[in-house]
Structures are given as C-alpha cells and as structure tokens.
C-alpha cells in the first residue's frame, strides 16, 4: 500500500464533513479509502480496515452493490463525494493519514 511505506494508513471517513475535507484539500479526483468488503469468515460486510463501521449515509445511492455482476471488495471516494464499492485493481489516488489519529 502507498500509505504503509510512510507509516500511515488510508483514510477512514466517518462524516460528510470528512469527505468534504478531502475534496477541499485534494481536489476533485477519485480516491481510495480504507473500506474493504470482508469475507463471511471475518464477519462479512464492508468496514474500514481498522474494523470501524462505515456510516450508511456516506455511500452513493444504491451502494454498496457489487455493480455489473463483479465482486467489488474495495471502497473509493468518488467524483460525487460519496463512497462506492469498486474492484481493488482500479488505479486511484491514495489519501493517507497518520496511524495514531
């Protein structure tokens, strides 16, 4: 991961304000978050890597959905400023935060 090499982690936004902060500071791009779809063995559902729940109000309408019949394990902050599940092989910008915050 791009953040690990710098002793940091991908962002784990908890509020709409957090999403807007990233937009204000980083511009209108598509970014990785630390959201991940865990297997049923690990409790299932989409959570942040740290195990934090993701507030439903942060997702794009109709998301998460495994769109177009593919399994979407990772989570992006999209151009509309919402969270969306996507395949992990997409090339997106990382937004990192210090691990102790």
Tab-separated table of C-alpha atoms in Angstrom:
chain	number	residue	atom	x	y	z
A	1	UNK	CA	0.000	0.000	0.000
A	2	UNK	CA	1.182	3.514	-0.767
A	3	UNK	CA	0.477	4.745	2.769
A	4	UNK	CA	2.189	1.874	4.618
A	5	UNK	CA	5.592	2.842	3.268
A	6	UNK	CA	5.239	6.191	5.021
A	7	UNK	CA	3.956	4.833	8.350
A	8	UNK	CA	0.427	5.944	7.512
A	9	UNK	CA	-2.994	4.417	6.686
A	10	UNK	CA	-5.674	5.096	4.111
A	11	UNK	CA	-8.415	7.462	5.295
A	12	UNK	CA	-11.490	6.156	7.097
A	13	UNK	CA	-14.043	8.988	6.809
A	14	UNK	CA	-16.839	8.971	9.406
A	15	UNK	CA	-18.858	12.042	8.373
A	16	UNK	CA	-19.897	14.004	5.296
A	17	UNK	CA	-17.582	16.702	6.653
A	18	UNK	CA	-14.652	14.270	6.411
A	19	UNK	CA	-15.497	13.568	2.764
A	20	UNK	CA	-15.763	17.288	2.009
A	21	UNK	CA	-12.437	17.958	3.764
A	22	UNK	CA	-10.698	15.520	1.392
A	23	UNK	CA	-12.374	17.198	-1.587
A	24	UNK	CA	-11.363	20.670	-0.372
A	25	UNK	CA	-7.736	19.716	0.276
A	26	UNK	CA	-7.086	17.206	-2.520
A	27	UNK	CA	-9.340	18.323	-5.362
A	28	UNK	CA	-11.965	16.576	-7.420
A	29	UNK	CA	-10.421	13.173	-8.060
A	30	UNK	CA	-11.293	9.585	-7.165
A	31	UNK	CA	-9.529	8.341	-4.028
A	32	UNK	CA	-9.049	5.082	-2.159
A	33	UNK	CA	-10.371	4.803	1.386
A	34	UNK	CA	-9.593	2.038	3.862
A	35	UNK	CA	-13.014	0.465	3.276
A	36	UNK	CA	-12.999	-3.224	2.432
A	37	UNK	CA	-15.598	-5.970	1.924
A	38	UNK	CA	-14.712	-8.683	4.435
A	39	UNK	CA	-15.498	-12.330	3.820
A	40	UNK	CA	-18.200	-14.007	5.879
A	41	UNK	CA	-15.425	-15.799	7.760
A	42	UNK	CA	-14.252	-12.374	9.014
A	43	UNK	CA	-17.736	-11.101	9.871
A	44	UNK	CA	-18.853	-10.018	6.404
A	45	UNK	CA	-19.967	-6.597	5.266
A	46	UNK	CA	-17.964	-3.537	4.309
A	47	UNK	CA	-15.951	-1.958	7.103
A	48	UNK	CA	-12.837	0.111	7.418
A	49	UNK	CA	-9.559	-1.820	7.819
A	50	UNK	CA	-9.494	-0.881	11.498
A	51	UNK	CA	-12.831	-2.670	11.937
A	52	UNK	CA	-14.857	0.557	12.212
A	53	UNK	CA	-18.376	0.518	10.800
A	54	UNK	CA	-18.989	2.783	7.810
A	55	UNK	CA	-21.954	5.134	8.246
A	56	UNK	CA	-24.589	4.262	5.595
A	57	UNK	CA	-25.192	7.946	4.803
A	58	UNK	CA	-21.740	8.215	3.208
A	59	UNK	CA	-22.492	5.831	0.335
A	60	UNK	CA	-23.663	6.808	-3.128
A	61	UNK	CA	-27.377	5.951	-3.563
A	62	UNK	CA	-27.723	2.218	-4.272
A	63	UNK	CA	-24.247	1.393	-2.940
A	64	UNK	CA	-22.551	-0.827	-1.955
A	65	UNK	CA	-23.816	-3.113	-4.682
A	66	UNK	CA	-21.139	-5.237	-6.398
A	67	UNK	CA	-22.067	-3.413	-9.616
A	68	UNK	CA	-22.174	-5.067	-13.027
A	69	UNK	CA	-22.053	-8.540	-11.504
A	70	UNK	CA	-18.473	-8.238	-10.297
A	71	UNK	CA	-17.216	-8.571	-6.750
A	72	UNK	CA	-16.160	-5.152	-5.518
A	73	UNK	CA	-14.003	-5.558	-2.411
A	74	UNK	CA	-12.564	-2.040	-2.091
A	75	UNK	CA	-14.063	1.365	-1.403
A	76	UNK	CA	-13.484	4.660	-3.203
A	77	UNK	CA	-14.444	8.267	-2.577
A	78	UNK	CA	-15.969	9.040	-5.976
A	79	UNK	CA	-16.273	12.249	-8.033
A	80	UNK	CA	-19.684	12.995	-6.489
A	81	UNK	CA	-18.165	12.990	-3.000
A	82	UNK	CA	-19.735	9.683	-1.938
A	83	UNK	CA	-18.392	6.244	-1.061
A	84	UNK	CA	-18.736	3.472	-3.639
A	85	UNK	CA	-17.550	-0.152	-3.758
A	86	UNK	CA	-15.197	-0.936	-6.667
A	87	UNK	CA	-12.779	-3.671	-7.767
A	88	UNK	CA	-9.448	-3.403	-5.962
A	89	UNK	CA	-7.355	-3.379	-9.157
A	90	UNK	CA	-8.537	0.114	-10.143
A	91	UNK	CA	-5.770	2.737	-10.183
A	92	UNK	CA	-6.892	5.505	-7.831
A	93	UNK	CA	-5.181	8.105	-5.658
A	94	UNK	CA	-4.444	7.167	-2.031
A	95	UNK	CA	-5.218	9.662	0.734
A	96	UNK	CA	-3.142	8.865	3.780
A	97	UNK	CA	-3.448	9.819	7.438
A	98	UNK	CA	-1.087	9.236	10.368
A	99	UNK	CA	-1.882	5.936	12.097
A	100	UNK	CA	-2.172	7.463	15.559
A	101	UNK	CA	-5.027	9.858	14.660
